[in-house]
Short mmCIF file of C-alpha atoms in Angstrom, two decimals:
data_model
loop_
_atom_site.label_atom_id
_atom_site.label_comp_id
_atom_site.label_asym_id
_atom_site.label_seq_id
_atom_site.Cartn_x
_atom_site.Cartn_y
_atom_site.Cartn_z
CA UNK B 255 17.07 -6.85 35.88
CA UNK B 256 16.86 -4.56 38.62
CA UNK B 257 16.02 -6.39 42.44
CA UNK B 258 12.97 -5.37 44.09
CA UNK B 259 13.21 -2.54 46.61
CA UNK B 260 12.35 -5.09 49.28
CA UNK B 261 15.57 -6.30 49.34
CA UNK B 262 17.15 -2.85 50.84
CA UNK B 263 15.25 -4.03 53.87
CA UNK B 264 17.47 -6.53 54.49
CA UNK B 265 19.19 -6.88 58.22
CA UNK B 266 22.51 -4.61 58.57
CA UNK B 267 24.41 -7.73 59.77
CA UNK B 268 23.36 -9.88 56.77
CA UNK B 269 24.42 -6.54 53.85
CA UNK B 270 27.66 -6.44 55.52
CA UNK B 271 28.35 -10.61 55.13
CA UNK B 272 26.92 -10.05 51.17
CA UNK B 273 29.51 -7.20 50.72
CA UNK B 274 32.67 -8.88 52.32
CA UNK B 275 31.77 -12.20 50.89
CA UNK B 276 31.51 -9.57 47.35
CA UNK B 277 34.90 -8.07 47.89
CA UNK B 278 36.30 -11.75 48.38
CA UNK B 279 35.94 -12.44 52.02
CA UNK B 280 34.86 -16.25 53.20
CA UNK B 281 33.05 -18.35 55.65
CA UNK B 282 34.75 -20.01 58.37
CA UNK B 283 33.13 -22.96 56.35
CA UNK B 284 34.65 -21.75 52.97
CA UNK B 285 38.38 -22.05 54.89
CA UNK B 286 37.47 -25.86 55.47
CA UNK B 287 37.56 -26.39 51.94
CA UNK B 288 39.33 -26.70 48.42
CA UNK B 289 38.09 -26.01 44.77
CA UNK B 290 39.23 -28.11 42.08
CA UNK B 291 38.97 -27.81 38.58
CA UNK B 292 39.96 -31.18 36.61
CA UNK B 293 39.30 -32.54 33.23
CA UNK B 294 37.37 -35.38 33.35
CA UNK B 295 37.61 -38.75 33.55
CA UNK B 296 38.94 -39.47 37.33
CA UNK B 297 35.61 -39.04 39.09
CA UNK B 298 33.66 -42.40 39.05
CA UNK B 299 30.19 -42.64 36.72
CA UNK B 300 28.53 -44.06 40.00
CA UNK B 301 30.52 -42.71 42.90
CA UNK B 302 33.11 -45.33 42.74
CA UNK B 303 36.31 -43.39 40.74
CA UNK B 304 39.76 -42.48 42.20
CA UNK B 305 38.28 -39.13 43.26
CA UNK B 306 35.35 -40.49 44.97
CA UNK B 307 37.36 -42.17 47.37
CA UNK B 308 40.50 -39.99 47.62
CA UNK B 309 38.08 -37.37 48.29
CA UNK B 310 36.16 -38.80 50.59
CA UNK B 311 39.56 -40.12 52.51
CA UNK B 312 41.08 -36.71 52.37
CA UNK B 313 38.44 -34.45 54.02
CA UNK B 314 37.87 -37.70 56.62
CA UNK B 315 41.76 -36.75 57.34
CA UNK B 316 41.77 -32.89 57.44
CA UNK B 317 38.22 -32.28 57.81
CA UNK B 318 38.75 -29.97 54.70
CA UNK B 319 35.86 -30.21 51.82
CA UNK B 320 36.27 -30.64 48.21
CA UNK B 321 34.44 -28.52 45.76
CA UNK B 322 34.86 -29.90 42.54
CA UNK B 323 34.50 -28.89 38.96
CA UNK B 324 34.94 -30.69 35.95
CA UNK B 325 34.64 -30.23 32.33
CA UNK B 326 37.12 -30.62 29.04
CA UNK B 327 41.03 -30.15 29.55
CA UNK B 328 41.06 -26.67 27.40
CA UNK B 329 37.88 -26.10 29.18
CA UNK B 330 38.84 -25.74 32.67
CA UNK B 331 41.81 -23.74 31.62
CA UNK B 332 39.97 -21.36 29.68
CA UNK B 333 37.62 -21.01 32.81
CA UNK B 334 40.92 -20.42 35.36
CA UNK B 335 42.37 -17.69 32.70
CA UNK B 336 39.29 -15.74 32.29
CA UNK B 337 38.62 -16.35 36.70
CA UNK B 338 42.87 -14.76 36.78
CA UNK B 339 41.42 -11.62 38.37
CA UNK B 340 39.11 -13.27 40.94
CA UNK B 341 40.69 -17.05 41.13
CA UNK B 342 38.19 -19.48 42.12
CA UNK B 343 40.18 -22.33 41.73
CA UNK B 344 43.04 -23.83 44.43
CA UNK B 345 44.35 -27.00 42.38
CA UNK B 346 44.21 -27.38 38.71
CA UNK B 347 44.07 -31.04 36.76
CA UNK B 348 44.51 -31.35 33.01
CA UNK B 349 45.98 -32.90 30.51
CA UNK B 350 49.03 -31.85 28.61
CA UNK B 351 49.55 -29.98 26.39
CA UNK B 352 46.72 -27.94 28.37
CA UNK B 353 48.94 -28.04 31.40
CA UNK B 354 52.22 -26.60 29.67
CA UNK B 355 49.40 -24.05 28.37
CA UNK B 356 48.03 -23.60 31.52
CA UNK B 357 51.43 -23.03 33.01
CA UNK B 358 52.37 -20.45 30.46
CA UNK B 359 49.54 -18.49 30.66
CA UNK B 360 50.98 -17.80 34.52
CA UNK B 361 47.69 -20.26 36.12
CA UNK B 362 50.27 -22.23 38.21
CA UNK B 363 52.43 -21.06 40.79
CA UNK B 364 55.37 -23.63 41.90
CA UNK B 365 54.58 -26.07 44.47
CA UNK B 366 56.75 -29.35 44.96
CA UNK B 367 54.17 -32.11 46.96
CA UNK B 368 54.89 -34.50 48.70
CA UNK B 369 56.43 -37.59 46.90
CA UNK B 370 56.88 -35.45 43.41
CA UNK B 371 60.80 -36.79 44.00
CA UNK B 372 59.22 -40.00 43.26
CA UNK B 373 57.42 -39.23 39.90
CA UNK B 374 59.85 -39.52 36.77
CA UNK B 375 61.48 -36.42 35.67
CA UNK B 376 59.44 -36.49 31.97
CA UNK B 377 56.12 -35.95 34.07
CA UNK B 378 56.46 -33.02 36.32
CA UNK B 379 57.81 -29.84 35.85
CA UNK B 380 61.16 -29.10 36.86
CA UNK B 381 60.44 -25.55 38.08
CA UNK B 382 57.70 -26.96 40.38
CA UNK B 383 54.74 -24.95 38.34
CA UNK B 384 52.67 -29.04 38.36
CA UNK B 385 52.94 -32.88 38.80
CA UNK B 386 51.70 -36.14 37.32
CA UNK B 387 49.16 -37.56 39.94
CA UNK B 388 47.84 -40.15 37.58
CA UNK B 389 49.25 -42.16 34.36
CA UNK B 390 47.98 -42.58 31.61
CA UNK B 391 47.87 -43.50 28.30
CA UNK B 392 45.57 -42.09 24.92
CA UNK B 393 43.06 -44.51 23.41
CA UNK B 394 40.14 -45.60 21.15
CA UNK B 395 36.94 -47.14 22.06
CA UNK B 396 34.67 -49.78 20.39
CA UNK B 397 30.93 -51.61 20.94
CA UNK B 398 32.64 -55.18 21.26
CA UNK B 399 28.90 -56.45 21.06
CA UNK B 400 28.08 -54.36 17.81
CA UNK B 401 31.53 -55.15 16.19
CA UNK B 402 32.25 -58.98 16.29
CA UNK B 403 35.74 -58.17 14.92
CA UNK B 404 36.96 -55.08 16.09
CA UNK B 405 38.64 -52.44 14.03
CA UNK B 406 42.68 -52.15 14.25
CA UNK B 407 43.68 -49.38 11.81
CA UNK B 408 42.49 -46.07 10.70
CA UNK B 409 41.56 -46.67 7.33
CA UNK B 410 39.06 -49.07 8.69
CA UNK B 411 37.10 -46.00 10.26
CA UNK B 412 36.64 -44.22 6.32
CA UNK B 413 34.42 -47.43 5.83
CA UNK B 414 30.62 -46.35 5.01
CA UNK B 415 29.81 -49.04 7.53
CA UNK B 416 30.81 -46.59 10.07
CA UNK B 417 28.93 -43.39 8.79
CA UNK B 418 27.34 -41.45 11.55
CA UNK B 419 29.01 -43.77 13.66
CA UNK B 420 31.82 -42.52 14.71
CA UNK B 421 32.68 -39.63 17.27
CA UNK B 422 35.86 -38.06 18.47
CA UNK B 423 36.02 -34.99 20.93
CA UNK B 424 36.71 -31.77 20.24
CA UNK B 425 40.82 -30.91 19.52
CA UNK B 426 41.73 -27.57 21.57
CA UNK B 427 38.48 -28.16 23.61
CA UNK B 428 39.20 -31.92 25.00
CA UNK B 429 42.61 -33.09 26.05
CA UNK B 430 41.84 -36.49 24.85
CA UNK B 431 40.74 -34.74 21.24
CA UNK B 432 43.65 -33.10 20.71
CA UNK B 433 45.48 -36.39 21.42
CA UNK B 434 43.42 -37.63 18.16
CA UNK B 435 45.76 -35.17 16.12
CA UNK B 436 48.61 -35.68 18.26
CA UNK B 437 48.52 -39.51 17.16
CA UNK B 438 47.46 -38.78 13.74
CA UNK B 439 50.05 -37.01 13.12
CA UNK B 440 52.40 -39.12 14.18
CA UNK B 441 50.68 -41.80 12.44
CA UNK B 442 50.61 -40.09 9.24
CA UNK B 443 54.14 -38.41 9.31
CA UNK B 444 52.73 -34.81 9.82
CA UNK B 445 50.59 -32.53 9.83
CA UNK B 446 49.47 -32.20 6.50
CA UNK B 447 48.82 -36.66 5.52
CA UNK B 448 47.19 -36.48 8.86
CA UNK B 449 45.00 -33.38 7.97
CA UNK B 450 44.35 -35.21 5.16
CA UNK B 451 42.73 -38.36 6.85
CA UNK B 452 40.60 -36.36 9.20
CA UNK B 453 39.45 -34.82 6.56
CA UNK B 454 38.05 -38.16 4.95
CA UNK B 455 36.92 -39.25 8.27
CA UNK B 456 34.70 -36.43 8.28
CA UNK B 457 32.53 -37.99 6.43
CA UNK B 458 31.58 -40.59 9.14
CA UNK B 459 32.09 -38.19 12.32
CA UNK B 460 28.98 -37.10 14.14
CA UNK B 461 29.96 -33.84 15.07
CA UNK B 462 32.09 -32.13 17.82
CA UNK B 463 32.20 -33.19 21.70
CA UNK B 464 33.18 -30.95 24.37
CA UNK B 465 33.98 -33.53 26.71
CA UNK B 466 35.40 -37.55 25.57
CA UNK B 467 33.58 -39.19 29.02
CA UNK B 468 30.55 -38.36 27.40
CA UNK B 469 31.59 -40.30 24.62
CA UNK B 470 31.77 -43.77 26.10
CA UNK B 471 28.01 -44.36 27.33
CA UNK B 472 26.81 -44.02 23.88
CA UNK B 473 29.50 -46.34 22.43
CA UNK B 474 28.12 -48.44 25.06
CA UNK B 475 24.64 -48.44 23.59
CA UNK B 476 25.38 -48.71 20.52
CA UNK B 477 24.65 -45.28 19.34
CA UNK B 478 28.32 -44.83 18.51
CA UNK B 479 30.69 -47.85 17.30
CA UNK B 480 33.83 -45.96 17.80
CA UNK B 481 35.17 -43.25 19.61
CA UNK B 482 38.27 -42.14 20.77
CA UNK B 483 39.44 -42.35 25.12
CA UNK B 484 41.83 -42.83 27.31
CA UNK B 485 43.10 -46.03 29.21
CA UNK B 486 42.11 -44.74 32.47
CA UNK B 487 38.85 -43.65 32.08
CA UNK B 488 37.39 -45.97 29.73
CA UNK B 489 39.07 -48.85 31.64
CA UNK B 490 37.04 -47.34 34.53
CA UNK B 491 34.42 -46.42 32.43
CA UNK B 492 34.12 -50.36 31.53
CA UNK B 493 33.09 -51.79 35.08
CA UNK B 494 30.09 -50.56 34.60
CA UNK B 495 29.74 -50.45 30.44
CA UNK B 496 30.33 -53.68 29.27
CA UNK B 497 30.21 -53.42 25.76
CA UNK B 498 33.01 -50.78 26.20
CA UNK B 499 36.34 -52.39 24.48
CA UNK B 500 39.68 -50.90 24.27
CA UNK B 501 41.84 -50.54 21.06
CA UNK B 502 44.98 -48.71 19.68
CA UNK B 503 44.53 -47.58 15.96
CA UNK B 504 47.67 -48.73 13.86
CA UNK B 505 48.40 -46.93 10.15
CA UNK B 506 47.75 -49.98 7.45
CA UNK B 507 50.67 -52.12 7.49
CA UNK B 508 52.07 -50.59 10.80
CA UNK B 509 51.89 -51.77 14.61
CA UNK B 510 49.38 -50.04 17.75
CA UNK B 511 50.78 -47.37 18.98
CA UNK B 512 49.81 -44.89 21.94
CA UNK B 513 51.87 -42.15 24.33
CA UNK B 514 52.02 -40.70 27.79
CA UNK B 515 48.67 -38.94 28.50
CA UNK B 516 49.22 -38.07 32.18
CA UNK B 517 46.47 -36.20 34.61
CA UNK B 518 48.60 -33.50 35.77
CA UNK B 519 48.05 -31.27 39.05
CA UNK B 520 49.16 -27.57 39.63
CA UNK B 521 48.58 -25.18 42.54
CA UNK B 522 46.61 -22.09 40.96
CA UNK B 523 48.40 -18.77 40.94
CA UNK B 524 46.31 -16.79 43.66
CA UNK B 525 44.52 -19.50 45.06
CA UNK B 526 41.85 -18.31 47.53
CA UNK B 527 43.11 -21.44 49.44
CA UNK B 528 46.43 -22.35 48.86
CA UNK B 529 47.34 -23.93 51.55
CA UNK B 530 44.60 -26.39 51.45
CA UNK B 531 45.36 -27.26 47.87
CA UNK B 532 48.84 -27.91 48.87
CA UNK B 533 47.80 -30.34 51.37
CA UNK B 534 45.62 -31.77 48.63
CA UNK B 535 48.33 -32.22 46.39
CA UNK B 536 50.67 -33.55 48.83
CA UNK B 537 47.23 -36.15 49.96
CA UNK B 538 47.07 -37.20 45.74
CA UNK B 539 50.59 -38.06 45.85
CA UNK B 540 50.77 -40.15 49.01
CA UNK B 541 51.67 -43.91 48.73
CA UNK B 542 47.56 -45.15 49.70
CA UNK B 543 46.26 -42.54 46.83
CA UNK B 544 48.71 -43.89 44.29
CA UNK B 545 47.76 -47.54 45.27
CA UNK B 546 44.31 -46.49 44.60
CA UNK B 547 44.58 -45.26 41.12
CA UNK B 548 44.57 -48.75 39.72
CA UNK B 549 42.79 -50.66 42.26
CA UNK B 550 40.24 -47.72 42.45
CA UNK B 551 40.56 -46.10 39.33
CA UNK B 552 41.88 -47.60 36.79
CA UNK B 553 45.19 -45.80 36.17
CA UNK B 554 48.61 -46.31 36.30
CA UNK B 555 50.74 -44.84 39.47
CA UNK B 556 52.64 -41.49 38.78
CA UNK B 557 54.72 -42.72 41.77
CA UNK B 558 57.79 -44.89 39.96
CA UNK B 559 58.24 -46.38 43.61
CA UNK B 560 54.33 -47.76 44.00
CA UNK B 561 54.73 -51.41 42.13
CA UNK B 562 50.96 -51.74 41.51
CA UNK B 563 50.12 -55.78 41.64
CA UNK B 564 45.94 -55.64 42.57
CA UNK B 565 43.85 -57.49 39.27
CA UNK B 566 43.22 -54.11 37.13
CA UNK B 567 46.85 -53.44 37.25
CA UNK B 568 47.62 -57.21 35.93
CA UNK B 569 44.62 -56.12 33.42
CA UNK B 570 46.10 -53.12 32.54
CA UNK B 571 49.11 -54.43 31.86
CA UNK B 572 47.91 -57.27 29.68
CA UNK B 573 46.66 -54.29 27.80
CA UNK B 574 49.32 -52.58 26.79
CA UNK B 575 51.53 -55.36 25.70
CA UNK B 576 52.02 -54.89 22.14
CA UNK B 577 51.44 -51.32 21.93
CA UNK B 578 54.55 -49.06 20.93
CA UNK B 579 54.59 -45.93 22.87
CA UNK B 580 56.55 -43.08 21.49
CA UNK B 581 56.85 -39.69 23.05
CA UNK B 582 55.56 -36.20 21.54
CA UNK B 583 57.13 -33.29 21.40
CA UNK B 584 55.55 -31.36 23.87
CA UNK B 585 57.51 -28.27 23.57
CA UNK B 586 56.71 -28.13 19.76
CA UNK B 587 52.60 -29.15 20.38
CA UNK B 588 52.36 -26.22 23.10
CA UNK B 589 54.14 -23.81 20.79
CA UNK B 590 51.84 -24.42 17.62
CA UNK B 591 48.92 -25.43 19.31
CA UNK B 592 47.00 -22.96 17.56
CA UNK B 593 48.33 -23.55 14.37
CA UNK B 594 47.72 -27.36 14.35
CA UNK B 595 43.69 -26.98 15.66
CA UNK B 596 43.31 -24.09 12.86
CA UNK B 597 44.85 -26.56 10.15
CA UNK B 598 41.87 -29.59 11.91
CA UNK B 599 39.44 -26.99 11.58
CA UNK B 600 39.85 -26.04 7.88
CA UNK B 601 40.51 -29.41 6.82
CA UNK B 602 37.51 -30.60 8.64
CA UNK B 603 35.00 -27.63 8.18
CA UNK B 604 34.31 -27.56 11.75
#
């Protein structure tokens, strides 16, 4: 729609700040700040997550703002790739694979923060390109008030008890959905047994979700009984959702299991503001942020040097015991990706 010819009568001064803002020129306010796009899960449901208060600490420091954007893990690097020729973003956060994808689709430029000597060799990069900030670990969620005796395997979920019941994210969308075939998979003994149970579980799945933290207020409710998480967030999540409950789906006959799903933090090729995001990054790895992840947030430290001992990290801990945590092949899941959420999406119709 074409503006009204009022507009042209606009002040000289104020057409010239439109066009260099246009060609990609900033505020003095813009340089006092830093855009972030992150999956979600780390910002609190009330103010109170990790990235309220590192936030909040980190522009007290520098006096540098934080814009922030969150969505899905695919999401937000689907949103950087098609920004590549005017980058909006300074720091990336996502899960993996979406990182490794992010990384080879030339979002992340190499930038070593502060502490990353500190952060086990599995969970940063080795060529710099991004970092763990925050552990983590993949995870299902249940109404502990609806379900008196929670489930503990998959084939419990085909039950008709559970029709319409039941909600996963969306694989290739979500990083946390694209765990659910990750595990499955690994559960089942490959891709096609695991295609195959998905496929029955269909039957009592609601539909897709772009984004898991949206999940975990209506398994609070009751609207949902299960759906699938992360330790992190629905550990967070549960301070103020108490019929939230954590669980680890087993294979009939078989033990919990779970793997690695870090938050993971890259500097944005091009980033309007790169040096402010590499003070950010260096601020998210410093010893009082990585205290705070499971004090404040819920998480687990990337930092192998920060001993967390505050109650959630006792709680945490308590939480895992039992589970067996095995290790994907991340170089595999990046390279067939595509192949493995076209094989979900035929076998489930979606």
């Amino acid at each position: 729609m074409r503006k009204p010819a009022r507009t042209l009568a606009l002040p000289l001064a104020v057409l010239a700040a439109l066009t260099l803002t246009a060609c990609g020129g900033s505020s003095a306010a813009d340089e006092k700040s830093v855009t972030v796009y992150s999956a979600d899960g780390l910002k609190g449901e009330n103010g109170n997550g990790w990235y309220d208060k590192v936030f909040e600490d980190f522009e007290k420091k520098t006096g540098i703002k934080v814009k922030y954007v969150e969505g899905g893990s695919g999401e937000m690097v689907q949103r950087a790739a098609r920004e590549k020729a005017n980058t909006q973003a300074d720091v990336l956060v996502t899960l993996p694979p979406f990182i490794q994808q992010a990384d080879a689709k030339g979002l992340l430029t190499a930038y070593e923060p502060e502490g990353a000597d500190r952060v086990d060799g599995a969970d940063r990069a080795a060529d710099g390109k991004w970092t763990s900030i925050v552990n983590n670990y993949f995870a299902f969620i249940h109404n502990k008030k609806e379900l008196k005796t929670p489930p503990t395997t998959w084939e419990e979920l085909l039950k008709s008890s559970y029709k319409e019941k039941i909600q996963y994210s969306t694989p290739g969308v979500a990083g946390d959905g694209t765990a659910v075939l990750i595990k499955a998979m690994h559960d089942f003994g490959g891709q096609e047994p695991a295609m195959a149970y998905l496929k029955k579980l269909q039957a009592n799945n609601v539909g897709p979700s772009a984004s898991t933290g949206k999940l975990a207020p209506k398994v609070d409710k009751g609207e949902l009984l299960v759906a699938n998480g992360d330790v992190q967030m629905n550990f967070a999540q549960s301070k103020d959702m108490p019929n939230l409950a954590i669980w680890f789906p087993a294979k009939e006959g078989g033990k919990p299991t779970s793997f690695a799903l870090p938050y993971a933090a890259g500097l944005v090729t091009n980033a309007p503001h790169s040096e402010n995001g590499k003070k950010l990054l260096d601020f998210l790895l410093s010893e009082q942020a990585q205290r705070d992840v499971s004090a404040v947030g819920g998480g687990f430290p990337a930092r192998k040097d920060i001993k967390a001992t505050d109650a959630n990290a006792v709680e945490l801990a308590g939480l895992m015991e039992g589970v067996e945590i095995f290790e994907p092949d991340w170089s595999d899941i990046g390279t067939n990706l595509d192949t493995y959420i076209d094989a979900w999406k035929s076998a489930t119709g979606s």
